[in-house]
PDB file of N, CA and C and ligand atoms in Angstrom:
ATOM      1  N   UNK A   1       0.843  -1.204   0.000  1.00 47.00           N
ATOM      2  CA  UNK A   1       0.000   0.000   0.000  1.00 47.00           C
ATOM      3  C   UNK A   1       0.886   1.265   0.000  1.00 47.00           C
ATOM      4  N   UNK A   2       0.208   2.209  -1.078  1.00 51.00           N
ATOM      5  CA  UNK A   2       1.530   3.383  -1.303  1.00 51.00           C
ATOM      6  C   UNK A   2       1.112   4.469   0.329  1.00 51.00           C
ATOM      7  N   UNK A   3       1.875   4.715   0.584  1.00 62.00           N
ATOM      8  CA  UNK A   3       2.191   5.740   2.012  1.00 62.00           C
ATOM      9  C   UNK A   3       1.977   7.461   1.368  1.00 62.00           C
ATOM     10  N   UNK A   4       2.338   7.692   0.028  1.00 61.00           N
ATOM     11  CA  UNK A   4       2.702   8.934  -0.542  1.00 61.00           C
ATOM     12  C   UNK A   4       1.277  10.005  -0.591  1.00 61.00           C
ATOM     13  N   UNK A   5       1.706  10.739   0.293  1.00 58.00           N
ATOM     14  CA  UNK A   5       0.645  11.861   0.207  1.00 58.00           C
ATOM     15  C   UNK A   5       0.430  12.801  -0.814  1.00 58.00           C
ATOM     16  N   UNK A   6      -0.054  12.735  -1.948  1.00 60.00           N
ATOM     17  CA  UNK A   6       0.100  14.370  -2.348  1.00 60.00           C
ATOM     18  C   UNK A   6      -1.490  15.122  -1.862  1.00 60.00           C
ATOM     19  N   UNK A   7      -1.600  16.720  -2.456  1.00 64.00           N
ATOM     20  CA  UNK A   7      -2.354  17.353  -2.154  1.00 64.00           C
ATOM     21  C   UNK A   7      -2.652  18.142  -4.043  1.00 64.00           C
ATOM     22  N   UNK A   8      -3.730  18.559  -3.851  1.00 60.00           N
ATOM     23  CA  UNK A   8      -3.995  18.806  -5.038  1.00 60.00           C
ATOM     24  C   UNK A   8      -3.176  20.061  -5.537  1.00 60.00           C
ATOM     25  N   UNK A   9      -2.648  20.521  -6.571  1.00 68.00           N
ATOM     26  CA  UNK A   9      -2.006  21.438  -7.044  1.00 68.00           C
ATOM     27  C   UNK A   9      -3.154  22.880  -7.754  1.00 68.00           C
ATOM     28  N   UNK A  10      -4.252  22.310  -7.812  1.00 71.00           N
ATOM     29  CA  UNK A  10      -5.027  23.716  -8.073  1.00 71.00           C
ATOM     30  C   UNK A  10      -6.537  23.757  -7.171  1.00 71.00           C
ATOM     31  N   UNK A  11      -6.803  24.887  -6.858  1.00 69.00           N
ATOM     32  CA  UNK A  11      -8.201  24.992  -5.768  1.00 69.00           C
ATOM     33  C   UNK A  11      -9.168  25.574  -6.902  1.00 69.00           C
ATOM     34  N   UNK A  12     -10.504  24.619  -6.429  1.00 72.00           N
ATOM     35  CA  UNK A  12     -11.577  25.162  -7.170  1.00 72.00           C
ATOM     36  C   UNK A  12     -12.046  26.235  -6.668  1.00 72.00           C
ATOM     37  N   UNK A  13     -12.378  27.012  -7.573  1.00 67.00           N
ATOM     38  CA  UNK A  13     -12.944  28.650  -7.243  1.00 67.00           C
ATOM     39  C   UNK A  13     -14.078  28.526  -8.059  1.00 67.00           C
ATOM     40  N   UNK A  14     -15.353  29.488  -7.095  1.00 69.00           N
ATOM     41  CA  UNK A  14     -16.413  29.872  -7.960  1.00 69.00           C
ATOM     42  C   UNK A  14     -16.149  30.545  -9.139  1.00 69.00           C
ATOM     43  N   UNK A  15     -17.064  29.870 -10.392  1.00 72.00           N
ATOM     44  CA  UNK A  15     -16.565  30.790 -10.904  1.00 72.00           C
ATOM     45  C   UNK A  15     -17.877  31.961 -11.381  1.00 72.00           C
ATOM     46  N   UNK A  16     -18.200  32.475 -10.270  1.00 84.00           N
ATOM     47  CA  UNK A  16     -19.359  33.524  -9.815  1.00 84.00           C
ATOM     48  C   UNK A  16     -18.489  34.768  -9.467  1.00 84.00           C
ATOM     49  N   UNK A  17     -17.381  34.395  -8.820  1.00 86.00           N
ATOM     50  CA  UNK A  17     -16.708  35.185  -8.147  1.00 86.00           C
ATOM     51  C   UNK A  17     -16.193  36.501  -8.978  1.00 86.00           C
ATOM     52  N   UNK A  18     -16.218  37.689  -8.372  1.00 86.00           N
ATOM     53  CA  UNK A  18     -16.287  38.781  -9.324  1.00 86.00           C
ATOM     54  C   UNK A  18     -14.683  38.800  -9.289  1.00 86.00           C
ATOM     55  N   UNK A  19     -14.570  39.551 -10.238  1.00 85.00           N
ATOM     56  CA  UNK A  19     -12.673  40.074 -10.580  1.00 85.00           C
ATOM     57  C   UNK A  19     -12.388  41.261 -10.071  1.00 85.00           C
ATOM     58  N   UNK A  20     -11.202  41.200  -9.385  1.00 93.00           N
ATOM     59  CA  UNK A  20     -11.064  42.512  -8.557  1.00 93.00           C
ATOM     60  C   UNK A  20     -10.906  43.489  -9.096  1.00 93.00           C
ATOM     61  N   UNK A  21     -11.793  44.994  -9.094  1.00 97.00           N
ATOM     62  CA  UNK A  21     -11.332  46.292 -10.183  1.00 97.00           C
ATOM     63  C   UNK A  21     -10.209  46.740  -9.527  1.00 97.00           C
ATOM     64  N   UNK A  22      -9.621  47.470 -10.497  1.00 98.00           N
ATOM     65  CA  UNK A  22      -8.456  48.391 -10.587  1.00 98.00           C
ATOM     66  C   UNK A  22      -8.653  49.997 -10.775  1.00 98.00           C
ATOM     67  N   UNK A  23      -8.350  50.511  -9.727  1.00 98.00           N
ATOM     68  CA  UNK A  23      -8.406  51.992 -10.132  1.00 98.00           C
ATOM     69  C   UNK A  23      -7.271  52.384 -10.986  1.00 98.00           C
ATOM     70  N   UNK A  24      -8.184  53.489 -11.909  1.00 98.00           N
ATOM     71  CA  UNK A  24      -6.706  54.313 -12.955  1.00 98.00           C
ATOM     72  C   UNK A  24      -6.476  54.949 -11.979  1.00 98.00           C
ATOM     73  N   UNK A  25      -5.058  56.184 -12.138  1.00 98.00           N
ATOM     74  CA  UNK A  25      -5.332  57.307 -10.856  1.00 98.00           C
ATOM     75  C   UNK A  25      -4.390  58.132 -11.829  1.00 98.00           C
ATOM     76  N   UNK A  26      -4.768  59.328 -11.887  1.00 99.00           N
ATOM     77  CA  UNK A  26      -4.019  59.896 -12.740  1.00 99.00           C
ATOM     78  C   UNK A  26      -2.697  61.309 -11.795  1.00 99.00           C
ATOM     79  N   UNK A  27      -2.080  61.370 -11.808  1.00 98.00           N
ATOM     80  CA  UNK A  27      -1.214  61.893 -11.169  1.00 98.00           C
ATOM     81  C   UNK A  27      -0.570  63.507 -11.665  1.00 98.00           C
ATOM     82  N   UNK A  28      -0.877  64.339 -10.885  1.00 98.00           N
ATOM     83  CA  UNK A  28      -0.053  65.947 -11.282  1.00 98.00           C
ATOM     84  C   UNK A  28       1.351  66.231 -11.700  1.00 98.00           C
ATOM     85  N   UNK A  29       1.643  66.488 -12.052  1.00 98.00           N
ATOM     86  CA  UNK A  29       2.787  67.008 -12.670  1.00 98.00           C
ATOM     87  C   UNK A  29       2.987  68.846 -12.765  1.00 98.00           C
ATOM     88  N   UNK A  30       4.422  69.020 -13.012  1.00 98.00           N
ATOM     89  CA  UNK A  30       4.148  70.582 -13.464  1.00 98.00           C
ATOM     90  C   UNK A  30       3.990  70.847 -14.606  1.00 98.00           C
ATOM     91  N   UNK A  31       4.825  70.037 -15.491  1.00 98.00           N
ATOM     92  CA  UNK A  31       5.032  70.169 -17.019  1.00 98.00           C
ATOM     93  C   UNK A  31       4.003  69.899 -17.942  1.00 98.00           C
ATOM     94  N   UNK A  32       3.268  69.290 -17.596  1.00 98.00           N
ATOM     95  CA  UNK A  32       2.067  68.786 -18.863  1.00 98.00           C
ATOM     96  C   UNK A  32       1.206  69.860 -18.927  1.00 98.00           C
ATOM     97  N   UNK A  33       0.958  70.247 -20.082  1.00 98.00           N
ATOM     98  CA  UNK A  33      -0.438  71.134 -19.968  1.00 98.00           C
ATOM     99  C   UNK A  33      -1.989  71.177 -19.950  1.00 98.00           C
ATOM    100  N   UNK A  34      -2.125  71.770 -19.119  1.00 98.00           N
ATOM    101  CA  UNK A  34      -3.716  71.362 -18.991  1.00 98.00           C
ATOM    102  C   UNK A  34      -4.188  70.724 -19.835  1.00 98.00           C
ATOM    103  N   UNK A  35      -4.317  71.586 -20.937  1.00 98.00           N
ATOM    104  CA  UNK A  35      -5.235  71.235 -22.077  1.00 98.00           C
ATOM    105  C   UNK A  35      -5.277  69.776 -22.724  1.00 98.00           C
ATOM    106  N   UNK A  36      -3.963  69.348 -22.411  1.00 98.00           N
ATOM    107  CA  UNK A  36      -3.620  68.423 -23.019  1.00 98.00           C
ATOM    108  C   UNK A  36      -4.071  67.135 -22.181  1.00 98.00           C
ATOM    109  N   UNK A  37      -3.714  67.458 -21.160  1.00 99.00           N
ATOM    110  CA  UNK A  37      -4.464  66.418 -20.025  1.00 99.00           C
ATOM    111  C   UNK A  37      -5.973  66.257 -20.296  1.00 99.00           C
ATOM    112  N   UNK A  38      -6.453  67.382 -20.694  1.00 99.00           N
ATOM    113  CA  UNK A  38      -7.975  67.171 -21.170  1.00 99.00           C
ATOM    114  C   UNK A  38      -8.209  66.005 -22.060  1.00 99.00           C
ATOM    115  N   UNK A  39      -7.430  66.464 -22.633  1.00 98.00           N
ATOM    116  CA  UNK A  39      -7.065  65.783 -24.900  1.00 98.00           C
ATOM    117  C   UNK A  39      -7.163  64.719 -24.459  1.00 98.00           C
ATOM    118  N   UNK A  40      -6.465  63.950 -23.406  1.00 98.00           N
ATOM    119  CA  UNK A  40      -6.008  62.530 -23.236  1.00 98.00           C
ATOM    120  C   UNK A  40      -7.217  62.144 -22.410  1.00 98.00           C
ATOM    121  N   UNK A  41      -7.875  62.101 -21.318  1.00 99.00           N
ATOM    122  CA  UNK A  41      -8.908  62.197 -21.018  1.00 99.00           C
ATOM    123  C   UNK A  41      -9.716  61.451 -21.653  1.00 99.00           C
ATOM    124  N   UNK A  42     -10.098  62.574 -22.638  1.00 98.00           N
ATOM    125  CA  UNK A  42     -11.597  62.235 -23.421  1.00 98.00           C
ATOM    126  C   UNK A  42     -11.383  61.311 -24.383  1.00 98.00           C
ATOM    127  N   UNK A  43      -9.704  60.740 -25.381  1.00 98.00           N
ATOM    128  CA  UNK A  43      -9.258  60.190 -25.833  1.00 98.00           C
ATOM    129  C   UNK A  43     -10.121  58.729 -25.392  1.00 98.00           C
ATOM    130  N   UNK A  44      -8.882  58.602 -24.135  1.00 98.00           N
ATOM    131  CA  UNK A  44      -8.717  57.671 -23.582  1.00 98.00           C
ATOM    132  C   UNK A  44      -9.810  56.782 -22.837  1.00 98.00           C
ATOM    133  N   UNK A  45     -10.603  57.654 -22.402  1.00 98.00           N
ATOM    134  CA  UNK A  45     -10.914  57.531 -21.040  1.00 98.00           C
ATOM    135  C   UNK A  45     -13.084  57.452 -21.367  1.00 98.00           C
ATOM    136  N   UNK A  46     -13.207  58.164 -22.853  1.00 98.00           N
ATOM    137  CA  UNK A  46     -13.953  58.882 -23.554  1.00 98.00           C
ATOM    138  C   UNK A  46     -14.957  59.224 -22.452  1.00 98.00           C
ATOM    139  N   UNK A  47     -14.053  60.565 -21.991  1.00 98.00           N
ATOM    140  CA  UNK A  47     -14.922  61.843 -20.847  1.00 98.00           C
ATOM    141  C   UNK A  47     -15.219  62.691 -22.246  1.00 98.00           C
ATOM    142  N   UNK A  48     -16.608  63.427 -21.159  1.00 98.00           N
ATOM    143  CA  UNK A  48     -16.583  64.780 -21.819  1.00 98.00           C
ATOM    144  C   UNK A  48     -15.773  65.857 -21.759  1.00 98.00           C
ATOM    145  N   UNK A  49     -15.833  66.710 -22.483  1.00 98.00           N
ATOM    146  CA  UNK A  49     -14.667  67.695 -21.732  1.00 98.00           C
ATOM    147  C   UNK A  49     -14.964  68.323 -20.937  1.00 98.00           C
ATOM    148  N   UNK A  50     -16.185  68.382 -20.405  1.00 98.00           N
ATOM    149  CA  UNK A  50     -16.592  68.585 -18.935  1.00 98.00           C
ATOM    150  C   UNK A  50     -16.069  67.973 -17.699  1.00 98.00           C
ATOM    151  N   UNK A  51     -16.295  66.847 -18.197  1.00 98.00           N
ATOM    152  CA  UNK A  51     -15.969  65.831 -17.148  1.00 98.00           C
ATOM    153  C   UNK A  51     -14.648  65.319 -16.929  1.00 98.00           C
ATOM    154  N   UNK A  52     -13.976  65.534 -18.187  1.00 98.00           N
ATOM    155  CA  UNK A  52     -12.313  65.275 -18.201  1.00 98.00           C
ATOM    156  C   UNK A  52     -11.548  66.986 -17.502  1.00 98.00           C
ATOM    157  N   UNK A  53     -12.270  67.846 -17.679  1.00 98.00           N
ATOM    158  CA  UNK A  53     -11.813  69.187 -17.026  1.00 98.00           C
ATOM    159  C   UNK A  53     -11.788  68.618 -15.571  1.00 98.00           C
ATOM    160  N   UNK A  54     -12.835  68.306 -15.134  1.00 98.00           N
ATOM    161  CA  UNK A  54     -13.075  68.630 -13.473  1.00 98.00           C
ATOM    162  C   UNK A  54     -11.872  67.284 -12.996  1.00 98.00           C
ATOM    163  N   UNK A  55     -11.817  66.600 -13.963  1.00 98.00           N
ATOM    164  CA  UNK A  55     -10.924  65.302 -13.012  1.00 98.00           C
ATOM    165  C   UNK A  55      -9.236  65.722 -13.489  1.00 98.00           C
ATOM    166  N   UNK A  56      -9.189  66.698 -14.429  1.00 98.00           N
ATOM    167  CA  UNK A  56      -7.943  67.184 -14.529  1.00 98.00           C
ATOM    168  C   UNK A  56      -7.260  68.271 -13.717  1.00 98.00           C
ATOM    169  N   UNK A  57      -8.457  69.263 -13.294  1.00 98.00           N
ATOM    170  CA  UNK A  57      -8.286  69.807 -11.869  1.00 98.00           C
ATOM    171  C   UNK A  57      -8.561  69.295 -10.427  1.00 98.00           C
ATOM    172  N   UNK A  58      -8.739  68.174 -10.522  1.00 98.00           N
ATOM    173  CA  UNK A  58      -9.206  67.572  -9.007  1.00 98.00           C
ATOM    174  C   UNK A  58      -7.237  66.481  -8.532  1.00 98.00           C
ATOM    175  N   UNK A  59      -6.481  66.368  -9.947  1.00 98.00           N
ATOM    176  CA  UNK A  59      -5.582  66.239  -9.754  1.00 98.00           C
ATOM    177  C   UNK A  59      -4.547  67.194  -9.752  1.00 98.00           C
ATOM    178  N   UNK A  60      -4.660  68.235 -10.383  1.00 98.00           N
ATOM    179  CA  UNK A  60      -3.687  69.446 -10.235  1.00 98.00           C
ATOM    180  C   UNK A  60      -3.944  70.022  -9.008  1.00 98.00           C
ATOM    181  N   UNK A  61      -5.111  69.732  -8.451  1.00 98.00           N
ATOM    182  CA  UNK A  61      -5.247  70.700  -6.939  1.00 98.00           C
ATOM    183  C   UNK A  61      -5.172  69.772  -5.980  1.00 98.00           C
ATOM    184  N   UNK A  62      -5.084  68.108  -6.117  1.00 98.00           N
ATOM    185  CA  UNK A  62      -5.116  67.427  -5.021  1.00 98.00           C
ATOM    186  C   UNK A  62      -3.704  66.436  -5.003  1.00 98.00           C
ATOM    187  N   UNK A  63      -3.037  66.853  -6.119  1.00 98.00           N
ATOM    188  CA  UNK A  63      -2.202  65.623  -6.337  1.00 98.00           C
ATOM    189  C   UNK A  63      -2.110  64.474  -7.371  1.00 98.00           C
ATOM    190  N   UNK A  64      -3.122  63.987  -7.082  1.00 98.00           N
ATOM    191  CA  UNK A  64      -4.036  62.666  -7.442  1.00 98.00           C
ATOM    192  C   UNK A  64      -5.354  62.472  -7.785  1.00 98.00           C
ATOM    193  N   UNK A  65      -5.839  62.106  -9.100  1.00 98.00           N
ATOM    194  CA  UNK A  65      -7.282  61.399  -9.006  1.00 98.00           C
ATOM    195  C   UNK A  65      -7.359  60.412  -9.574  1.00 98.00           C
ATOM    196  N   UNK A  66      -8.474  59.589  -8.881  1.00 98.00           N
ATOM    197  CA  UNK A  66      -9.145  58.537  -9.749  1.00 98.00           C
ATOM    198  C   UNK A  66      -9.863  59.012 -11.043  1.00 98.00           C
ATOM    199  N   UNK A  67      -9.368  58.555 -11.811  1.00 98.00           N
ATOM    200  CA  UNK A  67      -9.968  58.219 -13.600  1.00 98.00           C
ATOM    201  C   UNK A  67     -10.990  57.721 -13.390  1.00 98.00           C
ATOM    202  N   UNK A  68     -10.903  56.257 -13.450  1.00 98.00           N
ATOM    203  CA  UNK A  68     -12.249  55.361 -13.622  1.00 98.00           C
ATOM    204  C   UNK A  68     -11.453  53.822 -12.959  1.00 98.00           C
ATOM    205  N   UNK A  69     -12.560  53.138 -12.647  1.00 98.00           N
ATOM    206  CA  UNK A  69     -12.507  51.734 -12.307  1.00 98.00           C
ATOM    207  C   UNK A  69     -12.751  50.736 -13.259  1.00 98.00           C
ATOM    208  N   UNK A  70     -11.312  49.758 -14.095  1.00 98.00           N
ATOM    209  CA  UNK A  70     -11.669  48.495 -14.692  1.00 98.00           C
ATOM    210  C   UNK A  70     -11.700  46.892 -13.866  1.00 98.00           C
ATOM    211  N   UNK A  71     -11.545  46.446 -15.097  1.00 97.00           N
ATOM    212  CA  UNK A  71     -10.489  44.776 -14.857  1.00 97.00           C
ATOM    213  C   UNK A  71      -9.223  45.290 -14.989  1.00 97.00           C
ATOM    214  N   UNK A  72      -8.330  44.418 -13.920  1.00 97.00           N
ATOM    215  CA  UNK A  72      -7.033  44.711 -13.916  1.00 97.00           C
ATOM    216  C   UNK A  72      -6.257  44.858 -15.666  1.00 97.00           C
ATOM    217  N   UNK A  73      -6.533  43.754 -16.605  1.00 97.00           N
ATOM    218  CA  UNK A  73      -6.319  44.232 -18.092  1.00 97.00           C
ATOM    219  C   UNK A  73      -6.532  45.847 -18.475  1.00 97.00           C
ATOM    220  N   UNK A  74      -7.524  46.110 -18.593  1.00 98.00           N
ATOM    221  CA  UNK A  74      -8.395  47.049 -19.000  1.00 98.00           C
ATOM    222  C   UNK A  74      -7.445  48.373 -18.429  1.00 98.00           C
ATOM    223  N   UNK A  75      -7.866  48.299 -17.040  1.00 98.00           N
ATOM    224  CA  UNK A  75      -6.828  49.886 -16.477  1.00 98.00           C
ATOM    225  C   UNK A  75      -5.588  49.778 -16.667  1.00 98.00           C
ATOM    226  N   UNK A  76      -4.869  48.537 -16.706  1.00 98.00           N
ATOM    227  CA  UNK A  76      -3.316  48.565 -17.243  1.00 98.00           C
ATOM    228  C   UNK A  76      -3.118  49.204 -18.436  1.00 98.00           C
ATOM    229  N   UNK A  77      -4.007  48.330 -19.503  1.00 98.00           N
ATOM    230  CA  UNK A  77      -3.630  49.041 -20.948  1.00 98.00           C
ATOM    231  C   UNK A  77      -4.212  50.668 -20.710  1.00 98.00           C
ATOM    232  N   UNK A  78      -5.517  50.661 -20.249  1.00 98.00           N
ATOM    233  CA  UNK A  78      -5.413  51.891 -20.327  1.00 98.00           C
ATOM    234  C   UNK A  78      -4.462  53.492 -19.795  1.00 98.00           C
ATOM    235  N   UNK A  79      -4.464  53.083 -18.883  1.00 98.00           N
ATOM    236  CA  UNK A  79      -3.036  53.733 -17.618  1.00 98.00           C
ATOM    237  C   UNK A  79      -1.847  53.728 -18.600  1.00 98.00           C
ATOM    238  N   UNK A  80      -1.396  52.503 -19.056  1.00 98.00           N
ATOM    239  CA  UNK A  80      -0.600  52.732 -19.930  1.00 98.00           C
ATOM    240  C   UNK A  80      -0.245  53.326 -21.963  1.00 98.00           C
ATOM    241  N   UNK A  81      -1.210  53.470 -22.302  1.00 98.00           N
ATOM    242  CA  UNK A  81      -1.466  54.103 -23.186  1.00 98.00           C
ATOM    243  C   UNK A  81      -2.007  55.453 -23.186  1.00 98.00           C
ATOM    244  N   UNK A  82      -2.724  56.174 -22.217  1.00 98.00           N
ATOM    245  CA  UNK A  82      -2.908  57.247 -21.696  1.00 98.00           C
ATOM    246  C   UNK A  82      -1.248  57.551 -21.506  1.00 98.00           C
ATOM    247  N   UNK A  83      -0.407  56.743 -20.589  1.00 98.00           N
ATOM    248  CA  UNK A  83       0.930  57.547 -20.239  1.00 98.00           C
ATOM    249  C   UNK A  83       1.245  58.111 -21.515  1.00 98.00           C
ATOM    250  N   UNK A  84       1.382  56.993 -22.688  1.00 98.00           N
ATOM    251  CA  UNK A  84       2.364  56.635 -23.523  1.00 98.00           C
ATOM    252  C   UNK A  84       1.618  58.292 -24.328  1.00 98.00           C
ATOM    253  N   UNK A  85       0.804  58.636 -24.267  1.00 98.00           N
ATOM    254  CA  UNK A  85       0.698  59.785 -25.412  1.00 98.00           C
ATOM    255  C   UNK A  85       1.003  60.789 -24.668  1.00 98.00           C
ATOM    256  N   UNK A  86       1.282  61.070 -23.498  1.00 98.00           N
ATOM    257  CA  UNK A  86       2.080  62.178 -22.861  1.00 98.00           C
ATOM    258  C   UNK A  86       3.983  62.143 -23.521  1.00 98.00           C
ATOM    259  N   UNK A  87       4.193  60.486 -23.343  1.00 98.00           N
ATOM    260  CA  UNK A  87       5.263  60.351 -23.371  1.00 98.00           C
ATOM    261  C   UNK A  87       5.900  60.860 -25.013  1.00 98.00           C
ATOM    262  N   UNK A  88       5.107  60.450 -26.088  1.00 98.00           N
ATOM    263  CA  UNK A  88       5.131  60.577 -27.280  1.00 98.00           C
ATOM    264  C   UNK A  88       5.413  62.703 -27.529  1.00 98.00           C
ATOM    265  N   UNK A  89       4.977  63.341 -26.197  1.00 98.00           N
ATOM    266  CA  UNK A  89       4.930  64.522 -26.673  1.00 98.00           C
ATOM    267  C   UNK A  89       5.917  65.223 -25.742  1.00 98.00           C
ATOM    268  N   UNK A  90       6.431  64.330 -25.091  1.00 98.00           N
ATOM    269  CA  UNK A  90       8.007  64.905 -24.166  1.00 98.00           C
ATOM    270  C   UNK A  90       7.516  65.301 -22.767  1.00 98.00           C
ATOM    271  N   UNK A  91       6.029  64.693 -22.514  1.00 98.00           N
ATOM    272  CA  UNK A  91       5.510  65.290 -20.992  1.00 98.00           C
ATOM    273  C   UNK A  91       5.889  64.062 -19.987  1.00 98.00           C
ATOM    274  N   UNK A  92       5.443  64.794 -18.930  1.00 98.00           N
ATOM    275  CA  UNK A  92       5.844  63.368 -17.593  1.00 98.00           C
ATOM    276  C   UNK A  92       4.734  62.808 -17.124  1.00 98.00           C
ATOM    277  N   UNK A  93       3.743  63.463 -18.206  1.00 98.00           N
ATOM    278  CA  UNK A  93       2.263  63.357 -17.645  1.00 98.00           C
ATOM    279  C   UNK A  93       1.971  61.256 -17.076  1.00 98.00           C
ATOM    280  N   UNK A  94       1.396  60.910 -15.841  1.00 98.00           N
ATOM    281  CA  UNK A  94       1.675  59.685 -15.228  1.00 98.00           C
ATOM    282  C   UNK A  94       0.468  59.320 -14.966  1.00 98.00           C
ATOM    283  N   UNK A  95      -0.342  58.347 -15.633  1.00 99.00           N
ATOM    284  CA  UNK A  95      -1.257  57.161 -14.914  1.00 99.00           C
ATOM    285  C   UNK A  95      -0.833  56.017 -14.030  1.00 99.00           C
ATOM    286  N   UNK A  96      -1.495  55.659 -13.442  1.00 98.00           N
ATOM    287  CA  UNK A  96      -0.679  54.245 -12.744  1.00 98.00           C
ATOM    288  C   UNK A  96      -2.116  53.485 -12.441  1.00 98.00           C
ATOM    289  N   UNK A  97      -1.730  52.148 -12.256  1.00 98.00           N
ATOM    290  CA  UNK A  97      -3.119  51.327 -11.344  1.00 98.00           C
ATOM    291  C   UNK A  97      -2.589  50.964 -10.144  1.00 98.00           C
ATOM    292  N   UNK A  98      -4.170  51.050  -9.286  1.00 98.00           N
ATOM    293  CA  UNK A  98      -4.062  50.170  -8.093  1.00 98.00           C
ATOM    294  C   UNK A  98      -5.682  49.081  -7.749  1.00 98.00           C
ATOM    295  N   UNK A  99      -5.207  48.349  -7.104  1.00 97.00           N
ATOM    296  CA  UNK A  99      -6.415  47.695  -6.856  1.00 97.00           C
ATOM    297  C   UNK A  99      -7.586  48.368  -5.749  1.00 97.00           C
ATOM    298  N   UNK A 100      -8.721  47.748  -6.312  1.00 95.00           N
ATOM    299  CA  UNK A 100      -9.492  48.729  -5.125  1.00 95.00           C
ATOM    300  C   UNK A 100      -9.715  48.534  -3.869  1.00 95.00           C
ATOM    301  N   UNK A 101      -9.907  48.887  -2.781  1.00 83.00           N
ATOM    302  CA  UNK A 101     -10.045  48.075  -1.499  1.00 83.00           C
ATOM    303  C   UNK A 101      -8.741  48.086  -0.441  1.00 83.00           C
TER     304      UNK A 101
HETATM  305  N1  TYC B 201      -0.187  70.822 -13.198  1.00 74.54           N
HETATM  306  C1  TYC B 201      -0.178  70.954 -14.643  1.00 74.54           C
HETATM  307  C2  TYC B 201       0.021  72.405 -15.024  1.00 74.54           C
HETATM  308  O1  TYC B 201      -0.154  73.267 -14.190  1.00 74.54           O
HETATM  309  C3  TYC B 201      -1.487  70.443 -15.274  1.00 74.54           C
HETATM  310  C4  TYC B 201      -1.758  69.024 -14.910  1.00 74.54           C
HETATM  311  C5  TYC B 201      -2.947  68.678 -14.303  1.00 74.54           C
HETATM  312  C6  TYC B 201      -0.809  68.027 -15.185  1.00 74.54           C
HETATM  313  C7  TYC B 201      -3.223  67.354 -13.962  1.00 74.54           C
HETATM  314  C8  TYC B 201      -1.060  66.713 -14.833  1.00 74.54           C
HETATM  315  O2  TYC B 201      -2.524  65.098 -13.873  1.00 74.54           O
HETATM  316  C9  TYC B 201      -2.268  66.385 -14.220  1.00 74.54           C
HETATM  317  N2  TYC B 201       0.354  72.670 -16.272  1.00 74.54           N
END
């Protein structure tokens, strides 16, 4: 009779279970210009320019804002393609993700 224990190598998960969102967060800088932060915004993000204004000043006056909430995919590429057209124009302009919670 074999003695050898194993244990299973993968756990069943519901698969009900929701996927954890990711906040964008978009970050201040000095160098980028407003306007342009708008541009990318509504690009990206497709705000109005209403709505991409107020979250472009809620980070120039606070530091930091939340964009929007994805799937971890989703806010990566987005966070990162939002950077990348700052980067394309010589700004430092910075998205990043975090998880929510
Ligand atoms: N602070 C920048 C300026 O005064 C504008 C800006 C706002 C840049 C928000 C980045 O996330 C940002 N030109």
């Amino acid at each position: 009779m074999s003695e050898i224990v194993t244990s299973p190598r993968t756990k069943a998960k519901a698969k009900t279970e929701k996927p954890r969102l990711y906040k964008v967060i978009l970050l201040n800088d000095d160098y980028t210009p407003r306007e342009f932060v708008v541009k990318v915004l509504m690009a990206v993000f497709h705000m109005s320019e209403d709505e991409a204004y107020r979250v472009m000043m809620a980070a120039h006056q606070l530091g930091a804002c939340v964009v929007a909430v994805f799937t971890r995919d989703v806010a990566e590429t987005k966070a990162t393609e939002a950077t990348e057209e700052g980067r394309r124009k010589g700004y430092p302009l910075m998205f990043t993700t975090e998880p929510e919670q």
